[in-house]
Short mmCIF file of C-alpha atoms in Angstrom, two decimals:
data_model
loop_
_atom_site.label_atom_id
_atom_site.label_comp_id
_atom_site.label_asym_id
_atom_site.label_seq_id
_atom_site.Cartn_x
_atom_site.Cartn_y
_atom_site.Cartn_z
CA UNK O 735 -6.01 9.44 14.84
CA UNK O 736 -3.69 12.46 11.87
CA UNK O 737 -4.13 11.90 8.10
CA UNK O 738 -3.69 14.37 4.93
CA UNK O 739 -5.71 17.65 4.92
CA UNK O 740 -9.78 16.49 3.13
CA UNK O 741 -12.69 18.07 3.71
CA UNK O 742 -15.02 16.25 5.38
CA UNK O 743 -17.91 18.19 4.20
CA UNK O 744 -17.73 17.30 0.15
CA UNK O 745 -19.65 14.91 -1.90
CA UNK O 746 -15.95 13.15 -3.07
CA UNK O 747 -15.69 12.41 1.28
CA UNK O 748 -18.79 9.43 0.81
CA UNK O 749 -16.87 8.56 -2.59
CA UNK O 750 -13.29 8.35 -0.43
CA UNK O 751 -15.13 6.12 2.17
CA UNK O 752 -16.56 3.88 0.35
CA UNK O 753 -14.20 2.81 -1.97
CA UNK O 754 -11.37 2.10 1.02
CA UNK O 755 -13.91 -0.17 2.05
CA UNK O 756 -14.55 -2.42 -1.09
CA UNK O 757 -10.25 -1.82 -0.68
CA UNK O 758 -9.53 -2.34 3.23
CA UNK O 759 -12.21 -5.96 2.60
CA UNK O 760 -9.55 -7.36 0.84
CA UNK O 761 -7.16 -7.28 3.84
CA UNK O 762 -4.10 -5.42 4.41
CA UNK O 763 -2.63 -4.84 1.02
CA UNK O 764 -6.32 -4.33 -0.21
CA UNK O 765 -4.91 -0.46 -0.83
CA UNK O 766 -1.90 -1.75 -2.69
CA UNK O 767 -3.91 -3.43 -5.27
CA UNK O 768 -5.39 -0.99 -5.91
CA UNK O 769 -2.93 1.74 -6.39
CA UNK O 770 -1.43 -1.19 -9.45
CA UNK O 771 -4.71 -0.47 -10.91
CA UNK O 772 -4.24 2.49 -11.53
CA UNK O 773 -0.77 2.02 -12.41
CA UNK O 774 -1.57 -0.42 -15.48
CA UNK O 775 -4.19 1.91 -17.56
CA UNK O 776 -1.61 4.91 -16.16
CA UNK O 777 -0.34 5.00 -20.28
CA UNK O 778 1.54 7.66 -20.52
CA UNK O 779 3.31 6.94 -17.04
CA UNK O 780 2.27 10.96 -16.02
CA UNK O 781 0.88 9.58 -12.82
CA UNK O 782 -2.90 11.24 -14.13
CA UNK O 783 -6.00 9.35 -14.44
CA UNK O 784 -8.24 10.59 -16.65
CA UNK O 785 -12.66 10.44 -15.91
CA UNK O 786 -12.53 7.08 -17.63
CA UNK O 787 -9.12 5.68 -16.98
CA UNK O 788 -10.59 5.78 -12.55
CA UNK O 789 -13.80 3.67 -13.92
CA UNK O 790 -12.13 1.50 -14.99
CA UNK O 791 -9.40 0.46 -12.97
CA UNK O 792 -12.28 1.13 -10.12
CA UNK O 793 -14.86 -1.33 -12.07
CA UNK O 794 -11.95 -3.44 -12.82
CA UNK O 795 -10.81 -4.01 -9.37
CA UNK O 796 -14.96 -4.40 -8.43
CA UNK O 797 -16.75 -0.90 -7.08
CA UNK O 798 -18.79 0.00 -8.53
CA UNK O 799 -18.71 4.05 -8.93
CA UNK O 800 -21.52 6.04 -11.18
CA UNK O 801 -20.13 9.23 -13.17
CA UNK O 802 -22.21 11.38 -10.81
CA UNK O 803 -19.49 9.68 -8.09
CA UNK O 804 -16.56 9.61 -10.25
CA UNK O 805 -16.88 13.30 -10.86
CA UNK O 806 -17.42 14.39 -7.62
CA UNK O 807 -13.95 12.47 -7.29
CA UNK O 808 -12.61 14.93 -10.67
CA UNK O 809 -13.60 18.22 -8.99
CA UNK O 810 -12.33 17.64 -5.26
CA UNK O 811 -8.89 16.14 -6.66
CA UNK O 812 -8.48 18.40 -10.53
CA UNK O 813 -7.25 20.82 -9.03
CA UNK O 814 -5.93 22.73 -12.57
CA UNK O 815 -9.40 21.38 -14.59
CA UNK O 816 -6.50 20.03 -16.81
CA UNK O 817 -10.17 17.10 -16.66
CA UNK O 818 -7.50 13.94 -15.03
CA UNK O 819 -6.53 13.72 -11.45
CA UNK O 820 -3.09 12.51 -9.53
CA UNK O 821 -3.40 9.11 -8.73
CA UNK O 822 0.13 9.08 -6.01
CA UNK O 823 -2.19 11.77 -4.14
CA UNK O 824 -6.03 10.24 -4.34
CA UNK O 825 -4.27 7.20 -3.03
CA UNK O 826 -2.81 9.14 -0.34
CA UNK O 827 -5.89 9.47 1.04
CA UNK O 828 -7.24 7.03 0.35
CA UNK O 829 -5.23 5.19 2.79
CA UNK O 830 -6.60 5.23 6.28
CA UNK O 831 -5.58 7.96 8.25
CA UNK O 832 -3.08 7.03 10.95
CA UNK O 833 -0.79 9.47 13.59
CA UNK O 834 2.22 10.72 13.30
CA UNK O 835 3.38 7.78 15.41
CA UNK O 836 2.43 4.73 13.53
CA UNK O 837 3.78 6.13 10.00
CA UNK O 838 6.57 6.96 12.41
CA UNK O 839 7.85 3.39 13.02
CA UNK O 840 7.07 2.01 9.60
CA UNK O 841 9.26 4.32 8.56
CA UNK O 842 12.11 3.48 10.67
CA UNK O 843 10.58 -0.52 10.12
CA UNK O 844 11.07 -0.06 6.04
CA UNK O 845 14.95 2.11 6.97
CA UNK O 846 15.93 -0.84 9.28
CA UNK O 847 14.85 -3.77 6.31
CA UNK O 848 16.46 -1.26 3.72
CA UNK O 849 19.97 -2.04 4.75
CA UNK O 850 21.60 -0.66 1.12
CA UNK O 851 19.86 2.71 1.58
CA UNK O 852 18.49 2.79 -2.48
CA UNK O 853 14.82 3.22 -1.05
CA UNK O 854 14.13 -0.57 -1.71
CA UNK O 855 14.09 -3.34 -0.05
CA UNK O 856 15.19 -6.90 -2.08
CA UNK O 857 15.60 -10.86 -1.31
CA UNK O 858 19.42 -9.45 -0.64
CA UNK O 859 18.26 -6.21 2.69
CA UNK O 860 16.53 -9.21 4.58
CA UNK O 861 19.53 -10.93 5.00
CA UNK O 862 20.63 -10.47 9.60
CA UNK O 863 16.75 -9.19 9.26
CA UNK O 864 13.80 -11.51 8.65
CA UNK O 865 14.85 -14.84 9.92
CA UNK O 866 13.89 -16.76 6.98
CA UNK O 867 15.34 -20.12 9.01
CA UNK O 868 12.72 -20.83 11.07
CA UNK O 869 10.02 -20.60 8.50
CA UNK O 870 8.62 -24.06 7.69
CA UNK O 871 9.39 -24.87 4.48
CA UNK O 872 12.81 -23.65 5.56
CA UNK O 873 12.76 -26.13 7.89
CA UNK O 874 11.38 -28.65 6.17
CA UNK O 875 14.14 -28.45 2.79
CA UNK O 876 11.72 -26.98 0.18
CA UNK O 877 13.12 -24.01 0.03
CA UNK O 878 16.62 -21.89 0.95
CA UNK O 879 16.62 -19.21 2.35
CA UNK O 880 16.31 -16.91 -0.52
CA UNK O 881 13.13 -18.04 -1.16
CA UNK O 882 11.68 -17.44 1.92
CA UNK O 883 13.11 -13.41 1.40
CA UNK O 884 11.02 -13.88 -1.92
CA UNK O 885 8.00 -14.88 -0.35
CA UNK O 886 8.00 -12.61 2.56
CA UNK O 887 7.90 -8.88 0.04
CA UNK O 888 5.56 -10.72 -2.00
CA UNK O 889 3.14 -10.11 1.10
CA UNK O 890 3.36 -6.31 -0.07
CA UNK O 891 3.06 -7.00 -3.52
CA UNK O 892 -0.29 -9.28 -4.26
CA UNK O 893 -0.59 -8.22 -7.45
CA UNK O 894 1.61 -11.20 -9.88
CA UNK O 895 1.85 -9.81 -12.42
CA UNK O 896 3.06 -6.16 -11.43
CA UNK O 897 5.89 -7.48 -9.42
CA UNK O 898 9.08 -7.14 -9.87
CA UNK O 899 10.85 -8.15 -5.80
CA UNK O 900 11.14 -5.12 -5.15
CA UNK O 901 9.22 -2.99 -2.31
CA UNK O 902 9.00 0.96 -2.37
CA UNK O 903 8.74 2.88 1.09
CA UNK O 904 5.14 4.05 -1.47
CA UNK O 905 4.11 0.10 -0.92
CA UNK O 906 5.63 -0.42 2.14
CA UNK O 907 3.33 2.56 4.03
CA UNK O 908 0.20 1.27 1.95
CA UNK O 909 0.43 -2.03 2.88
CA UNK O 910 1.29 -0.97 6.63
CA UNK O 911 -1.80 1.47 6.28
CA UNK O 912 -4.72 -1.05 6.32
CA UNK O 913 -3.42 -3.22 9.00
CA UNK O 914 -3.01 0.05 10.47
CA UNK O 915 -7.31 -0.06 10.32
CA UNK O 916 -7.73 -2.80 12.29
CA UNK O 917 -5.78 -2.01 15.33
CA UNK O 918 -7.39 0.32 16.40
CA UNK O 919 -5.07 1.34 19.46
CA UNK O 920 -1.63 3.04 19.37
CA UNK O 921 -0.04 1.07 21.34
CA UNK O 922 -0.99 -2.21 20.44
CA UNK O 923 -0.09 -1.24 17.10
CA UNK O 924 3.88 0.07 18.72
CA UNK O 925 3.77 -3.61 19.92
CA UNK O 926 3.20 -4.86 17.40
CA UNK O 927 5.94 -3.40 14.90
CA UNK O 928 9.15 -3.42 17.92
CA UNK O 929 8.86 -6.98 18.16
CA UNK O 930 7.46 -7.51 14.47
CA UNK O 931 10.95 -5.59 13.10
CA UNK O 932 12.70 -5.40 16.39
CA UNK O 933 12.95 -2.36 16.64
#
């Protein structure tokens, strides 16, 4: 499968694999939730993490990474020698590689769901696409349609403290990269996406 190009000979590769495995143990939302953890440590909002922030974020996420391992990541990602790394680039590398056909399907599903075309999926976008009326809690009268949509969107925003009820393309891709990692063959992934979203 193709993904972002990465030098597979450097020491950073083994560290990325260790972090990726830790994320995927948490299920499809694992990489998405580590993204939320990193955002908490990005006090300046510049989407950069310094060495101490990276180590603390990984530790808070439950991953023990040595100083040498963190150094290997910084050596690879810190192209401008600023002492920090871009967590967007880091997260892209962290995602399990996906074939172009899988990425295309995920983007097609997102585009279908983003009815307003504003780059985020909201409960309002879900109407007419995701059938809330078949949800057990709607059927038994416990929830209204809006609550079903909101609950569904939580799938893509596992960290309750950071949840805003809006799912970006990045969040959608991060979730489905976790799903993709558990499906070996492209044909099965294709079938799952087409059936789920009637593509």
